[in-house]
Structures are given as structure tokens and as C-alpha cells.
Amino acid sequence: MSLTPAASKTPPAHAPMNQFAAGDGELRIGGMPLTRLAARVGQTPFYAIDRSVVAARVAELRAALPPAVKLHYAMKANPMPALVGHLVGLVDGIDVASAGELKVALDAGADPRHISFAGPGKRDAELRQAVAAGILVNLESAREIAPLAQASQALGLPARVAVRVNPDFELKSSGMKMGGGPRPFGVDAERVPAVLAEIGRAGLAFEGFHLFAGSQNLKAEAIVDAQRRSFELALRLAEAAPAPLRFLNLGGGFGIPYFPGEQRLELAPVAANLAAIAADTARLLPQAELVIELGRYLVGEAGIYVCRVLDRKVSRGHVYLVTDGGLHHHLSASGNFGQVLRKNYPLAIGNRMGEAGQETVSVVGPLCTPLDLLGDRVLLPAAQAGDLVVVFQSGAYGASASPQAFLGHPPALEVLV
Ligand SMILES: *Cc1c(COP(=O)(O)O)cnc(C)c1O
């Protein structure tokens, strides 16, 4: 066995964060040097989303995907109203997960015909709001049928439904599995025919199926496999449907690279597979619109989290950059949002971009808990109090997925630039 010590010690690198420009030593967001943006925002910490990076990601997808595939934004990834407004102009529909998100989507001008609503615990009041809005409800349980029928009768409006199916397979190598086996999400595939019959008896307006096998997948073959199997399952289930399929949402799960050694998802095989599925759909389910729903893939890489170094503290030889931001704003970067083994998000000192790595430091926040860690032993340019720490890949599952009230520090601002 020949293990060269030098090679075995080199940690795998993060994928290059080349979605942003840098110049004169500064990261540029929305074309603006970071220190100027921080002055414009007026405080740290803040999240900044670059609208041009979001638009470029959508354009890249549009160029790769067959035109028959409609692109939806799953807004739980980032429900910031200005961002949802930006995306409403770029995508074909919005997927919401609560009446609160529905309000943001409607306020942003989303067309109710192209809004869908998924979530395992929909309250009766939310179902009624959905019927009144005229959006599509992705039914997760037979329990939702009666309140939907009631709302439909009371309001004199159709209750548009698709059945969310809990498939009889899992998405391989997914960061977060949401299908296969027992799940709180969707109707088990084997129970779908009975639920379809009930939908027919209740007079709901059946439109199609929704399948979502999992999230944060970086392996094209796994996504291809899940989408192919989802399509085949939908074809089989369509035989029991009370009306022809008008809507088929095959989910998404496209991941982005967060951790050392991860590579960006290869889009070409996914696009080729979707083209084949679109051709089959046109032939076998001619009235069905084919949809994929993406959250983090659309917005995650376009956002950064910025906090300021308050103190450069040395404890027994180990350097800590103590910042004004941390897990209360950015739970996922601290490793406490679904990670099993904590790994570092890509970090930079945003006002020292040209400088070579000089110091191995840990970046921590102001909270009195060892969980408040944004970077564990990362090589960064030698930083001082006042410098700006940037956490990349922060456009999804950031502020809205974090316990902002924990310890009573002020919330992070969010800007779209
Ligand atoms: C969370 C969720 C998404 C978005 O997942 P991402 O990993 O952000 O793309 C899409 N669809 C459903 C049903 C979800 O629950």
C-alpha cells in the first residue's frame, strides 16, 4: 500500500464558488463590493441574494430542459417576499407549504392556476383558503377530502386536487429522504386507487399526481432513476384516476455542493431523461402538464450570509474568529439542520478575497453554546475585528429555517441585490 502522507493530509476542496465575481480584494454581490453593500444594508449580519445569479440559474435550466417541462419554485427554500416576486417572473409556478406561504406567493403576483400546496398537516382553514384562492392542493391524506368537499360546496368553487404519492421506492443517495417506506408525506402508492375513488365520489376536481422522493441529491443517475420510476408509477396509478391526468409533478431534489469534496450536479443526463419522459407523457398522458419543483437548486447558490468579526481570540493556541452572526440566523451552516456529521460550508473573508490562506481558525457566533460554530478549523486569510465573514451556499434554508429568537440577538436582515 502506498499512501503518500502529503496527499492523504490534503483535505478535499470545496467546489469553487465561482458564481460571484471578486475584484480589488472584495467579493462582489449584485455588482457591488461587499464592504459597500454592508454599508448600504447598515448592519451585519445579513443575507444577500444576487438576483442575477438566480436568473442565470433559471436560464441555465431552461436551456437544458425540454420546453414541455414546467419549472416550479418550492418557496419553503426561501420565502423572502422580494425573492419570490423575482422568481414569479422567471418560473412557471410556485409550490407553497402553508397558507402563510400562499399569501406571499399571491402577493408576489403568482397565478393561482399555477400554485400548488403540499404539506402533511393542512388545517381545515388552510384548505378552505386554498379552494377560495383557486390553487391546486396536493392531497397528503384521505382526511383532506371531506374538508375540501365542504369548502367547495360552501364557496361554490371547484376543489382542485392532485394526490401526493408516497412511492414504493426511495431516492438513492439523497441528503433527505422523503419517500419510500412509512412516511408522513403523501398517500402510500398501494392506497392511491382507493383514495382516487373517494375523490371521485366527493366530487373534487382531480388533476393529477405529485411525487417527491427526496432532497439535496448531487448524483444525476439517482435523480434519473427516481424520475423514471416516479413516471412509471404515475402511469400505473393513472389507470384508476377519475379523470384524465392534467398535472404530473415529478418532484426535484436537485442538490448543490455544500461540503468539501462535493461536485455540482451534472444537468445533462437529468435533462436527457426528462426529454424522454416528456415524449412518453405526450404519447401516453396527452393532457398532462409535466412539472418539476426545485427549491435550493434555484436559490441556494445565489445567496451569502455575511457577519462581522467582533474578536480574534486565541485560546491555547487555537484562533477563534468570534462574529456577530451564528446558528440563530443560519442553523444549516452550523450543522444543526439535518446533518449527521458536521461539515463546513464554504467560507471566505469577503474583504480579503485575493489573500492566500494564512491561518487555520474556527469561526464561531455569539451564542453561549458550542453548537454555534460556522467554521471548524478552516484555512482563511488572517482576519481582524471588523472583517466580513462570508458563508456561501446560503440562499436556501437560511433565515426562515433558523431559531432567530434564540438568545435574544437581533434578527438578520435579508436583501435582494
Ligand atoms: C422541500 C420540498 C421541496 C424543495 O426541496 P429542495 O431540496 O429545496 O429543492 C420540493 N418539494 C417538496 C414537496 C418539498 O417538501
Coordinates of C-alpha atoms and ligand atoms in Angstrom, one line a residue, residues 74 76-77 95 118 164 178 210 212 214-216 251-254 293-297 396-397, ligand 1:
A74 CA -40.7 25.3 -3.9
K76 CA -40.0 27.0 1.5
A77 CA -36.4 27.0 0.5
D95 CA -45.2 25.4 -4.6
A118 CA -48.3 20.4 -0.3
R164 CA -49.2 13.2 -3.5
M178 CA -39.0 11.9 1.8
H210 CA -47.3 14.7 -7.2
F212 CA -41.3 13.8 -4.3
G214 CA -36.1 13.4 -1.6
S215 CA -33.9 16.4 -1.4
Q216 CA -30.3 17.5 -1.9
G251 CA -40.5 16.4 -7.8
G252 CA -36.9 17.6 -8.0
G253 CA -34.3 17.0 -5.3
F254 CA -31.5 18.7 -7.3
E293 CA -40.3 21.6 -8.4
L294 CA -37.0 23.0 -7.2
G295 CA -36.1 24.9 -4.1
R296 CA -32.4 25.1 -3.1
Y297 CA -31.2 24.5 -6.7
A396 CA -31.8 28.4 0.8
Y397 CA -32.8 27.2 4.3
Ligands
LIG1 C1 -38.9 20.9 0.5 C2 -39.5 20.4 -0.7 C3 -39.0 20.8 -2.0 C4 -37.8 21.6 -2.2 O1 -36.7 20.8 -1.8 P1 -35.2 21.4 -2.3 O2 -34.3 20.5 -1.8 O3 -35.1 22.8 -1.7 O4 -35.2 21.5 -3.8 C5 -39.8 20.4 -3.1 N1 -40.9 19.7 -2.9 C6 -41.4 19.3 -1.8 C7 -42.6 18.5 -1.7 C8 -40.7 19.7 -0.6 O5 -41.2 19.3 0.6

